[in-house]
Short mmCIF file of C-alpha atoms and ligand atoms in Angstrom, two decimals:
data_model
loop_
_atom_site.label_atom_id
_atom_site.label_comp_id
_atom_site.label_asym_id
_atom_site.label_seq_id
_atom_site.Cartn_x
_atom_site.Cartn_y
_atom_site.Cartn_z
CA MET A 1 17.64 18.35 12.59
CA LYS A 2 14.34 16.51 12.31
CA ILE A 3 10.79 17.47 13.21
CA ASP A 4 8.98 15.12 15.59
CA VAL A 5 5.25 14.57 15.30
CA LEU A 6 2.77 13.78 18.08
CA LEU A 7 -0.63 12.55 16.95
CA GLY A 8 -3.70 10.63 18.10
CA LEU A 9 -4.12 6.98 17.14
CA GLN A 10 -7.81 6.60 17.99
CA TRP A 11 -10.90 8.79 17.52
CA GLY A 12 -9.42 11.91 19.11
CA ASP A 13 -9.22 13.14 22.72
CA GLU A 14 -6.37 10.79 23.52
CA GLY A 15 -4.63 13.45 25.64
CA LYS A 16 -2.47 15.11 22.97
CA GLY A 17 -2.56 18.54 24.63
CA LYS A 18 -1.31 17.22 27.95
CA VAL A 19 1.66 15.40 26.45
CA VAL A 20 2.66 18.19 24.02
CA ASP A 21 2.84 20.45 27.08
CA VAL A 22 4.97 17.88 28.93
CA LEU A 23 7.37 17.53 25.98
CA THR A 24 7.60 21.26 25.20
CA PRO A 25 10.80 21.91 27.24
CA GLU A 26 12.63 19.56 24.80
CA TYR A 27 11.66 21.69 21.77
CA ASP A 28 12.16 25.21 20.39
CA ILE A 29 9.02 25.42 18.27
CA ILE A 30 5.60 23.76 18.55
CA CYS A 31 3.24 23.77 15.52
CA ARG A 32 -0.33 22.71 14.89
CA PHE A 33 -0.61 21.23 11.38
CA GLN A 34 -4.31 20.52 10.73
CA GLY A 35 -7.81 20.79 12.10
CA GLY A 36 -9.22 23.85 13.75
CA PRO A 37 -11.42 24.73 16.71
CA ASN A 38 -13.07 21.31 16.47
CA ALA A 39 -10.10 20.34 18.65
CA GLY A 40 -10.18 20.71 22.41
CA HIS A 41 -6.79 20.01 23.98
CA THR A 42 -6.81 19.99 27.77
CA LEU A 43 -3.83 20.86 29.96
CA GLU A 44 -3.66 20.83 33.74
CA PHE A 45 -0.85 22.09 35.93
CA CYS A 46 -0.44 23.92 39.24
CA GLY A 47 -4.15 23.57 39.96
CA GLN A 48 -5.11 25.32 36.70
CA LYS A 49 -6.92 23.85 33.71
CA PHE A 50 -6.90 25.14 30.13
CA VAL A 51 -8.66 23.89 27.00
CA LEU A 52 -6.93 24.96 23.78
CA ARG A 53 -8.75 24.99 20.47
CA SER A 54 -6.48 26.59 17.86
CA VAL A 55 -3.45 27.60 19.90
CA PRO A 56 -0.74 24.92 20.03
CA SER A 57 -0.21 23.23 23.40
CA GLY A 58 3.40 24.43 23.68
CA ILE A 59 2.29 27.86 24.78
CA PHE A 60 2.69 27.41 28.54
CA GLN A 61 6.23 26.16 29.03
CA GLY A 62 9.41 28.18 28.72
CA GLY A 63 8.55 30.92 26.24
CA LYS A 64 8.70 28.66 23.17
CA ILE A 65 7.58 29.76 19.70
CA ASN A 66 4.18 28.34 18.71
CA ILE A 67 2.92 28.28 15.13
CA ILE A 68 -0.52 27.77 13.63
CA GLY A 69 0.43 26.02 10.39
CA ASN A 70 -0.95 26.31 6.86
CA GLY A 71 -2.94 23.09 7.22
CA VAL A 72 -5.05 24.56 10.03
CA VAL A 73 -8.45 26.24 9.56
CA LEU A 74 -8.88 29.28 11.79
CA ASP A 75 -12.05 30.91 13.08
CA PRO A 76 -11.08 34.52 13.95
CA ALA A 77 -13.92 34.98 16.44
CA LEU A 78 -13.14 31.80 18.37
CA PHE A 79 -9.42 32.53 18.14
CA LYS A 80 -9.91 35.98 19.69
CA ALA A 81 -11.98 34.52 22.52
CA GLU A 82 -9.37 31.83 23.13
CA ILE A 83 -6.48 34.29 23.26
CA GLU A 84 -8.39 36.72 25.48
CA SER A 85 -9.15 33.99 27.98
CA LEU A 86 -5.48 32.92 27.99
CA GLU A 87 -4.38 36.52 28.47
CA ALA A 88 -6.86 36.94 31.31
CA SER A 89 -4.99 34.15 33.09
CA GLY A 90 -1.72 36.03 32.74
CA GLN A 91 -0.24 34.51 29.56
CA VAL A 92 1.55 36.90 27.21
CA LEU A 93 1.31 35.37 23.77
CA THR A 94 1.58 37.99 21.06
CA ASP A 95 5.31 37.60 20.34
CA ARG A 96 5.39 33.85 20.68
CA LEU A 97 2.43 32.86 18.57
CA LYS A 98 2.73 33.11 14.80
CA ILE A 99 0.14 32.29 12.20
CA SER A 100 0.68 30.94 8.69
CA LYS A 101 -0.59 33.25 5.96
CA LYS A 102 -1.71 30.11 4.16
CA ALA A 103 -4.02 28.86 6.92
CA HIS A 104 -7.63 28.97 5.73
CA LEU A 105 -10.29 31.09 7.38
CA ILE A 106 -13.53 29.67 8.74
CA LEU A 107 -16.27 32.14 7.76
CA PRO A 108 -19.53 32.60 9.67
CA THR A 109 -21.33 31.08 6.68
CA HIS A 110 -19.13 27.96 6.93
CA ARG A 111 -20.64 27.35 10.35
CA LEU A 112 -24.14 27.76 8.92
CA LEU A 113 -23.28 25.42 6.04
CA ASP A 114 -21.99 22.86 8.56
CA ALA A 115 -25.34 22.99 10.39
CA ALA A 116 -27.31 22.82 7.11
CA ASN A 117 -25.28 19.81 5.86
CA GLU A 118 -25.84 18.01 9.12
CA SER A 119 -29.58 18.60 9.18
CA SER A 120 -29.90 17.45 5.56
CA LYS A 121 -28.30 14.12 6.48
CA GLY A 122 -31.06 13.22 8.97
CA ASP A 123 -30.15 10.10 10.95
CA LYS A 124 -26.95 9.74 8.90
CA LYS A 125 -25.56 12.93 10.37
CA ILE A 126 -21.87 12.89 11.26
CA GLY A 127 -22.29 14.61 14.60
CA THR A 128 -19.75 17.31 13.73
CA THR A 129 -18.58 19.85 16.26
CA GLY A 130 -20.56 22.47 14.28
CA LYS A 131 -17.48 24.65 13.86
CA GLY A 132 -17.62 24.85 10.07
CA ILE A 133 -14.65 22.52 9.56
CA GLY A 134 -16.05 20.47 6.64
CA PRO A 135 -17.28 23.45 4.56
CA THR A 136 -14.00 25.34 5.10
CA TYR A 137 -11.86 22.44 3.88
CA THR A 138 -14.35 21.91 1.04
CA ASP A 139 -13.75 25.50 -0.08
CA LYS A 140 -10.01 25.01 0.23
CA ILE A 141 -10.04 21.93 -2.02
CA SER A 142 -12.49 23.46 -4.50
CA ARG A 143 -10.22 26.53 -4.65
CA ASN A 144 -12.75 28.93 -3.20
CA GLY A 145 -11.24 29.47 0.22
CA LEU A 146 -10.01 32.61 1.94
CA ARG A 147 -6.65 32.51 3.67
CA VAL A 148 -5.22 34.41 6.61
CA GLY A 149 -2.86 36.28 4.25
CA ASP A 150 -5.90 37.56 2.32
CA ILE A 151 -6.87 39.84 5.19
CA LEU A 152 -3.92 42.07 4.30
CA CYS A 153 -5.26 43.08 0.87
CA ASN A 154 -8.72 43.81 -0.65
CA PHE A 155 -10.29 41.61 1.96
CA SER A 156 -13.87 42.94 1.96
CA GLU A 157 -14.20 42.23 -1.75
CA LYS A 158 -12.96 38.64 -1.39
CA TYR A 159 -15.20 38.15 1.64
CA ALA A 160 -18.31 39.45 -0.11
CA GLN A 161 -17.72 37.11 -3.04
CA ALA A 162 -17.34 34.08 -0.77
CA VAL A 163 -20.44 34.91 1.25
CA SER A 164 -22.53 35.40 -1.84
CA ARG A 165 -21.56 31.88 -3.00
CA HIS A 166 -22.42 30.51 0.43
CA ARG A 167 -25.79 32.28 0.44
CA ASP A 168 -26.68 30.46 -2.77
CA LEU A 169 -25.63 27.16 -1.24
CA LEU A 170 -27.64 27.87 1.90
CA ASN A 171 -30.65 28.34 -0.32
CA GLY A 172 -32.61 30.60 2.00
CA LYS A 173 -32.10 28.40 5.07
CA TYR A 174 -30.67 31.35 7.03
CA SER A 175 -31.55 35.02 6.78
CA GLN A 176 -29.18 37.91 6.19
CA ASN A 177 -29.84 38.73 9.83
CA ASP A 178 -28.52 35.32 10.97
CA ILE A 179 -25.33 35.96 9.03
CA GLN A 180 -24.96 39.53 10.32
CA LEU A 181 -25.30 38.35 13.92
CA LEU A 182 -22.20 36.21 13.49
CA GLU A 183 -20.31 38.74 11.39
CA LYS A 184 -19.77 41.36 14.08
CA GLU A 185 -17.59 39.13 16.29
CA TRP A 186 -15.98 37.61 13.23
CA PHE A 187 -14.73 40.93 11.86
CA GLU A 188 -13.50 41.91 15.31
CA GLY A 189 -11.56 38.65 15.17
CA ILE A 190 -10.09 39.57 11.78
CA GLU A 191 -8.75 42.85 13.21
CA PHE A 192 -7.47 40.97 16.26
CA ILE A 193 -5.46 38.50 14.14
CA LYS A 194 -3.43 41.43 12.79
CA ARG A 195 -1.79 41.76 16.22
CA PHE A 196 0.07 38.55 15.50
CA GLU A 197 2.94 37.98 13.11
CA LEU A 198 1.51 36.44 9.95
CA ILE A 199 4.27 34.38 8.41
CA ASP A 200 5.28 32.14 5.54
CA SER A 201 5.38 29.31 8.05
CA GLU A 202 6.87 26.76 5.64
CA GLN A 203 9.94 29.02 5.22
CA TYR A 204 10.11 29.77 8.93
CA ILE A 205 9.92 26.11 9.95
CA ASN A 206 12.41 24.87 7.34
CA ASN A 207 14.88 27.62 8.27
CA ALA A 208 14.49 26.61 11.90
CA ILE A 209 15.09 22.92 11.13
CA ASN A 210 18.15 23.77 9.02
CA SER A 211 19.61 25.91 11.77
CA GLY A 212 19.38 23.06 14.28
CA LYS A 213 16.19 24.04 16.09
CA LYS A 214 13.95 21.27 17.47
CA VAL A 215 10.38 21.32 16.20
CA LEU A 216 7.37 19.37 17.46
CA ALA A 217 4.24 19.05 15.31
CA GLU A 218 0.99 18.64 17.27
CA GLY A 219 -1.85 16.72 15.64
CA ALA A 220 -5.52 17.31 16.24
CA GLN A 221 -8.32 14.71 16.14
CA GLY A 222 -7.06 11.14 15.64
CA THR A 223 -6.08 8.67 12.94
CA MET A 224 -9.50 6.99 12.90
CA LEU A 225 -11.00 10.40 12.02
CA ASP A 226 -8.60 10.90 9.07
CA ILE A 227 -10.36 11.90 5.84
CA ASP A 228 -8.68 9.09 3.86
CA PHE A 229 -8.17 6.32 6.40
CA GLY A 230 -10.77 6.94 9.12
CA SER A 231 -14.25 5.44 9.31
CA TYR A 232 -15.44 7.44 6.28
CA PRO A 233 -17.78 9.32 6.05
CA TYR A 234 -17.83 9.62 9.85
CA VAL A 235 -14.54 11.48 9.91
CA THR A 236 -13.20 15.00 10.01
CA SER A 237 -12.14 16.80 6.83
CA SER A 238 -8.36 16.80 7.15
CA ASN A 239 -5.46 14.35 7.08
CA THR A 240 -4.81 13.68 10.71
CA VAL A 241 -2.07 11.13 9.93
CA CYS A 242 1.65 11.89 9.95
CA ALA A 243 1.65 12.77 6.25
CA GLY A 244 -0.64 15.67 7.21
CA ALA A 245 2.28 17.20 9.10
CA CYS A 246 4.25 17.35 5.82
CA THR A 247 1.48 19.10 3.88
CA GLY A 248 0.18 21.05 6.86
CA LEU A 249 3.55 22.60 7.65
CA GLY A 250 5.46 22.36 4.38
CA VAL A 251 8.14 19.98 5.62
CA ALA A 252 9.56 17.20 3.49
CA PRO A 253 9.04 13.56 4.56
CA ARG A 254 12.79 13.12 5.05
CA HIS A 255 12.68 15.71 7.82
CA ILE A 256 10.26 13.69 9.94
CA GLY A 257 11.98 12.22 13.01
CA ASP A 258 10.15 10.53 15.85
CA VAL A 259 6.44 9.90 15.50
CA TYR A 260 4.75 9.78 18.89
CA GLY A 261 1.50 7.84 18.72
CA ILE A 262 -0.81 8.55 21.63
CA PHE A 263 -3.70 6.35 22.76
CA LYS A 264 -5.94 5.76 25.74
CA ALA A 265 -5.92 2.46 27.62
CA TYR A 266 -9.50 2.16 26.40
CA CYS A 267 -11.33 3.77 23.49
CA THR A 268 -13.69 6.72 23.08
CA ARG A 269 -15.54 8.37 20.24
CA VAL A 270 -17.75 11.50 20.02
CA GLY A 271 -20.33 11.93 17.32
CA SER A 272 -21.75 9.24 15.05
CA GLY A 273 -20.03 6.40 13.25
CA PRO A 274 -19.01 2.81 13.77
CA PHE A 275 -17.16 1.76 16.92
CA PRO A 276 -16.57 -2.03 17.06
CA THR A 277 -15.60 -2.28 20.76
CA GLU A 278 -18.23 0.15 22.08
CA LEU A 279 -19.74 -0.79 25.45
CA PHE A 280 -23.36 -0.06 26.31
CA ASP A 281 -23.24 -1.52 29.80
CA ASN A 282 -22.05 -0.44 33.23
CA VAL A 283 -18.41 -0.90 32.20
CA GLY A 284 -18.95 1.76 29.50
CA ASP A 285 -20.53 3.99 32.15
CA ALA A 286 -17.61 3.38 34.52
CA LEU A 287 -15.14 4.45 31.82
CA ARG A 288 -17.20 7.54 30.97
CA ASN A 289 -17.64 8.65 34.56
CA GLY A 290 -14.19 7.64 35.80
CA GLY A 291 -12.46 9.20 32.79
CA HIS A 292 -14.72 12.29 32.70
CA GLU A 293 -15.42 11.40 29.10
CA PHE A 294 -17.48 14.41 28.09
CA GLY A 295 -16.40 16.49 25.08
CA SER A 296 -14.08 19.38 25.93
CA VAL A 297 -15.59 21.41 23.03
CA THR A 298 -19.25 20.40 22.95
CA GLY A 299 -19.73 18.75 26.38
CA ARG A 300 -21.28 15.74 24.62
CA PRO A 301 -20.91 12.40 26.45
CA ARG A 302 -18.18 10.40 24.73
CA ARG A 303 -18.99 6.85 23.69
CA CYS A 304 -16.67 4.41 25.49
CA GLY A 305 -15.36 0.91 24.82
CA TRP A 306 -12.44 -1.49 25.23
CA ILE A 307 -9.10 -0.83 23.59
CA ASP A 308 -9.10 -1.89 19.93
CA LEU A 309 -5.71 -3.28 18.91
CA VAL A 310 -6.82 -3.96 15.32
CA ALA A 311 -7.48 -0.27 14.81
CA LEU A 312 -4.34 0.68 16.76
CA ARG A 313 -2.08 -1.54 14.65
CA TYR A 314 -3.60 0.04 11.54
CA ALA A 315 -2.99 3.53 12.90
CA ILE A 316 0.61 2.67 13.85
CA MET A 317 1.23 1.41 10.32
CA LEU A 318 -0.24 4.52 8.65
CA ASN A 319 1.78 6.90 10.78
CA GLY A 320 5.08 5.04 11.09
CA VAL A 321 4.87 5.41 14.86
CA THR A 322 8.26 5.10 16.58
CA GLN A 323 7.17 5.60 20.22
CA LEU A 324 3.88 4.97 21.96
CA ILE A 325 2.27 7.06 24.69
CA ILE A 326 -0.44 5.44 26.82
CA MET A 327 -2.96 7.62 28.65
CA LYS A 328 -5.61 7.18 31.31
CA SER A 329 -4.80 3.66 32.56
CA ASP A 330 -5.64 5.09 36.01
CA VAL A 331 -9.31 5.20 34.96
CA MET A 332 -9.32 1.37 35.15
CA ASP A 333 -7.60 1.21 38.57
CA ASN A 334 -10.57 -0.57 40.14
CA PHE A 335 -11.23 -3.04 37.35
CA GLU A 336 -10.76 -6.70 38.29
CA SER A 337 -10.13 -7.60 34.69
CA ILE A 338 -9.63 -5.70 31.46
CA LYS A 339 -10.41 -6.70 27.92
CA ALA A 340 -8.38 -5.94 24.81
CA CYS A 341 -9.66 -6.60 21.29
CA THR A 342 -6.89 -8.38 19.39
CA ALA A 343 -8.80 -9.37 16.23
CA TYR A 344 -12.17 -8.98 14.49
CA LYS A 345 -14.38 -11.92 13.56
CA ILE A 346 -16.13 -11.27 10.25
CA ASP A 347 -18.34 -13.97 8.69
CA GLY A 348 -16.88 -16.50 11.11
CA LYS A 349 -13.29 -15.70 10.11
CA GLU A 350 -10.79 -13.94 12.33
CA THR A 351 -8.73 -11.07 10.97
CA ARG A 352 -6.10 -8.81 12.51
CA ASP A 353 -6.30 -6.41 9.55
CA PHE A 354 -8.54 -3.37 9.61
CA PRO A 355 -11.34 -3.90 7.03
CA PHE A 356 -12.59 -1.46 4.36
CA ASP A 357 -16.02 -1.11 5.91
CA ILE A 358 -16.68 -1.27 9.61
CA GLU A 359 -20.13 0.29 9.36
CA ASN A 360 -22.14 -2.21 7.34
CA THR A 361 -20.03 -5.27 8.09
CA LYS A 362 -20.96 -7.25 11.17
CA ILE A 363 -17.84 -7.22 13.31
CA GLU A 364 -17.45 -9.37 16.38
CA PRO A 365 -14.47 -8.22 18.45
CA VAL A 366 -12.23 -11.05 19.66
CA TYR A 367 -11.12 -10.22 23.19
CA VAL A 368 -8.41 -11.41 25.51
CA ASP A 369 -8.90 -10.97 29.25
CA LEU A 370 -6.12 -9.36 31.21
CA GLN A 371 -5.77 -9.12 34.95
CA GLY A 372 -6.54 -5.71 36.47
CA TRP A 373 -3.96 -4.17 38.84
CA GLN A 374 -6.52 -2.88 41.37
CA ARG A 375 -4.12 -0.29 42.73
CA ASP A 376 -4.07 3.50 42.57
CA LEU A 377 -1.74 4.45 39.71
CA SER A 378 -2.32 8.18 39.96
CA GLN A 379 0.34 8.80 42.64
CA ILE A 380 3.05 6.73 40.98
CA ASN A 381 6.02 8.68 39.67
CA SER A 382 8.41 6.03 38.46
CA GLU A 383 8.09 2.91 36.38
CA ASN A 384 9.74 0.93 39.21
CA GLN A 385 6.55 1.45 41.22
CA PHE A 386 4.25 -0.09 38.59
CA PRO A 387 2.14 -2.93 40.05
CA SER A 388 3.22 -6.17 38.39
CA ALA A 389 -0.17 -6.66 36.69
CA PHE A 390 0.13 -3.17 35.17
CA ALA A 391 3.69 -3.84 33.97
CA ALA A 392 2.41 -7.07 32.43
CA TYR A 393 -0.39 -5.14 30.72
CA LEU A 394 2.10 -2.67 29.18
CA ASN A 395 4.29 -5.56 28.10
CA PHE A 396 1.32 -7.24 26.44
CA LEU A 397 0.49 -4.05 24.53
CA GLU A 398 4.08 -3.59 23.35
CA LYS A 399 4.15 -7.17 22.05
CA GLU A 400 0.80 -6.79 20.28
CA LEU A 401 1.67 -3.41 18.78
CA ASN A 402 5.36 -4.02 18.17
CA VAL A 403 6.36 -0.48 19.19
CA PRO A 404 7.82 0.54 22.58
CA ILE A 405 5.74 2.52 25.06
CA LYS A 406 7.79 5.56 25.99
CA ILE A 407 5.41 7.59 28.14
CA VAL A 408 2.77 6.48 30.64
CA SER A 409 0.24 9.06 31.82
CA VAL A 410 -1.54 8.30 35.10
CA GLY A 411 -3.64 11.42 35.62
CA PRO A 412 -4.60 14.71 33.96
CA ASP A 413 -1.92 16.82 35.64
CA ARG A 414 1.38 17.61 33.93
CA ALA A 415 3.15 15.99 36.89
CA GLN A 416 1.30 12.69 36.50
CA THR A 417 3.51 11.57 33.64
CA ILE A 418 6.14 8.84 33.65
CA ILE A 419 8.81 8.80 30.98
CA LYS A 420 9.94 5.20 30.72
CA THR A 421 13.60 4.40 30.48
CA VAL A 422 13.45 0.62 30.56
CA ILE A 423 12.01 -0.81 27.39
CA SER A 424 10.22 -4.02 28.37
CA ASP A 425 11.05 -7.36 26.70
CA LYS A 426 9.54 -7.77 23.31
P1 GDP B 1 -6.82 15.84 23.36
O1 GDP B 1 -7.90 16.40 22.51
O2 GDP B 1 -6.15 14.66 22.72
O3 GDP B 1 -5.82 16.86 23.82
O4 GDP B 1 -7.54 15.26 24.67
P2 GDP B 1 -8.71 15.98 25.52
O5 GDP B 1 -8.12 17.10 26.28
O6 GDP B 1 -9.87 16.28 24.67
O7 GDP B 1 -9.18 14.80 26.44
C1 GDP B 1 -8.30 14.17 27.34
C2 GDP B 1 -8.91 14.29 28.76
O8 GDP B 1 -8.28 13.38 29.63
C3 GDP B 1 -8.68 15.66 29.37
O9 GDP B 1 -9.76 15.95 30.22
C4 GDP B 1 -7.41 15.47 30.20
O10 GDP B 1 -7.31 16.36 31.29
C5 GDP B 1 -7.59 14.06 30.68
N1 GDP B 1 -6.36 13.28 30.86
C6 GDP B 1 -5.22 13.31 30.12
N2 GDP B 1 -4.38 12.34 30.52
C7 GDP B 1 -4.98 11.69 31.54
C8 GDP B 1 -4.62 10.57 32.35
O11 GDP B 1 -3.57 9.96 32.20
N3 GDP B 1 -5.54 10.17 33.28
C9 GDP B 1 -6.73 10.80 33.46
N4 GDP B 1 -7.55 10.32 34.40
N5 GDP B 1 -7.10 11.85 32.72
C10 GDP B 1 -6.25 12.28 31.76
P1 IMO B 2 -9.28 16.64 19.45
O1 IMO B 2 -8.15 17.34 18.73
C1 IMO B 2 -12.76 14.02 19.12
C2 IMO B 2 -15.23 14.46 15.53
C3 IMO B 2 -16.62 15.03 15.69
C4 IMO B 2 -17.33 14.32 14.54
C5 IMO B 2 -16.26 14.28 13.46
C6 IMO B 2 -16.39 15.40 12.44
O2 IMO B 2 -9.74 17.31 20.67
O3 IMO B 2 -8.91 15.19 19.64
P2 IMO B 2 -15.87 18.01 12.51
O4 IMO B 2 -16.40 19.09 13.40
O5 IMO B 2 -14.38 17.83 12.55
O6 IMO B 2 -16.37 18.11 11.09
O7 IMO B 2 -16.52 16.66 13.09
O8 IMO B 2 -15.02 14.38 14.12
N1 IMO B 2 -14.15 15.30 16.08
C7 IMO B 2 -13.47 15.03 17.20
N2 IMO B 2 -13.63 14.03 18.09
N3 IMO B 2 -11.77 14.91 19.27
C8 IMO B 2 -11.58 15.89 18.38
O9 IMO B 2 -10.51 16.74 18.42
C9 IMO B 2 -12.49 16.02 17.31
N4 IMO B 2 -12.61 16.89 16.28
C10 IMO B 2 -13.62 16.43 15.53
O10 IMO B 2 -17.16 14.68 16.95
O11 IMO B 2 -17.61 12.98 14.91
MG1 MG B 3 -9.93 16.83 22.63
#
């Protein structure tokens, strides 16, 4: 049996949570493989709305096992708050949610270091979510991190050592009092984590695969935020690409099956960093307001622009995407025409390849104009009802991207999802 991977192809917030929830009935186990509470994955069904940060999005359907993998960074205080709010809505999670002993812990001082790093960058700041993601992964790579499994043995000693290092790095920027204020909730979170089964998730997942169980890996962030291939340094601190599922769960590349690449019919980005197709006009505003493009974690307005097929082709290549999932076309229901960027013009020359530097290079997007469908997609429940201009738009994307579109999402609700059966002509 193989493990399928679902991941974002743009700058995050593509709608991963919604689609993982939709696909959950097909799987036995759902695992997060990287990132942490910088993620905000939104699910809507039966008139309810949930935003998940660290808990995988397979938690709501059919009593499936959900795993927080070794590649994830976990903030105990935020985790406790997330679980308590899920439990308040009637979810019983304790037996179904397991946590890798090798997942790294986000300490209160990591959050302070995140803030200090950002303020030291001035106008070059990354615009992080402020959740301590960068400093936690830095400690992991520099072999100074604390892991979930560490809470089971001599933890206070290991914690004190880590905090003393961080205090030196913070160089007096925050007082002991600032740290103590965060520590109370954090230690309550540490005790809370012990309610869950802490596992050797790599063993658990490989045993499951070998015994014929179906596993889905859920990505966080998006390919253009990947630490190696994203718009560095305006990226997150983990490998968001498919290879991250191998290291973040301990599964071998030969066990990877389908790779679902998810993207919006337009493009968004939160935080700083280059964005070649960004719109600063009323079309950008229409996308932001129509798509409710405000961060699910920070509430920040998301920057909006036309779909960027140069970046998408690059992301598809890096991930070995086998099936595409298109989200939020309904946001453009009233548009008379739609643009898609098919190439970049750099120094007068057109390229379809994603360049090394998109920050300091002047990039002129080359657009094609496509006809809008000017119909309400949100009530459609079968591909046979697609307006012809919308079908033509999907066909155009499949030709440009050379991968079939398998799922079309036409609204935030679980029910507003069309699984395509007919693969259009290529
Ligand atoms: P994620 O981080 O990739 O899980 O995505 P987010 O949850 O941060 O952002 C996606 C937003 O779009 C959420 O508010 C969803 O409820 C919403 N959404 C998802 N799919 C659709 C869709 O097809 N149409 C519309 N209009 N909204 C959608
Ligand atoms: P989901 O999983 C969108 C962005 C931040 C910032 C950069 C680095 O919901 O798609 P970090 O806190 O990770 O150090 O911030 O990455 N970012 C996201 N943008 N969606 C996300 O997650 C993001 N997680 C981080 O805005 O630009
Ligand atoms: Mg999100």
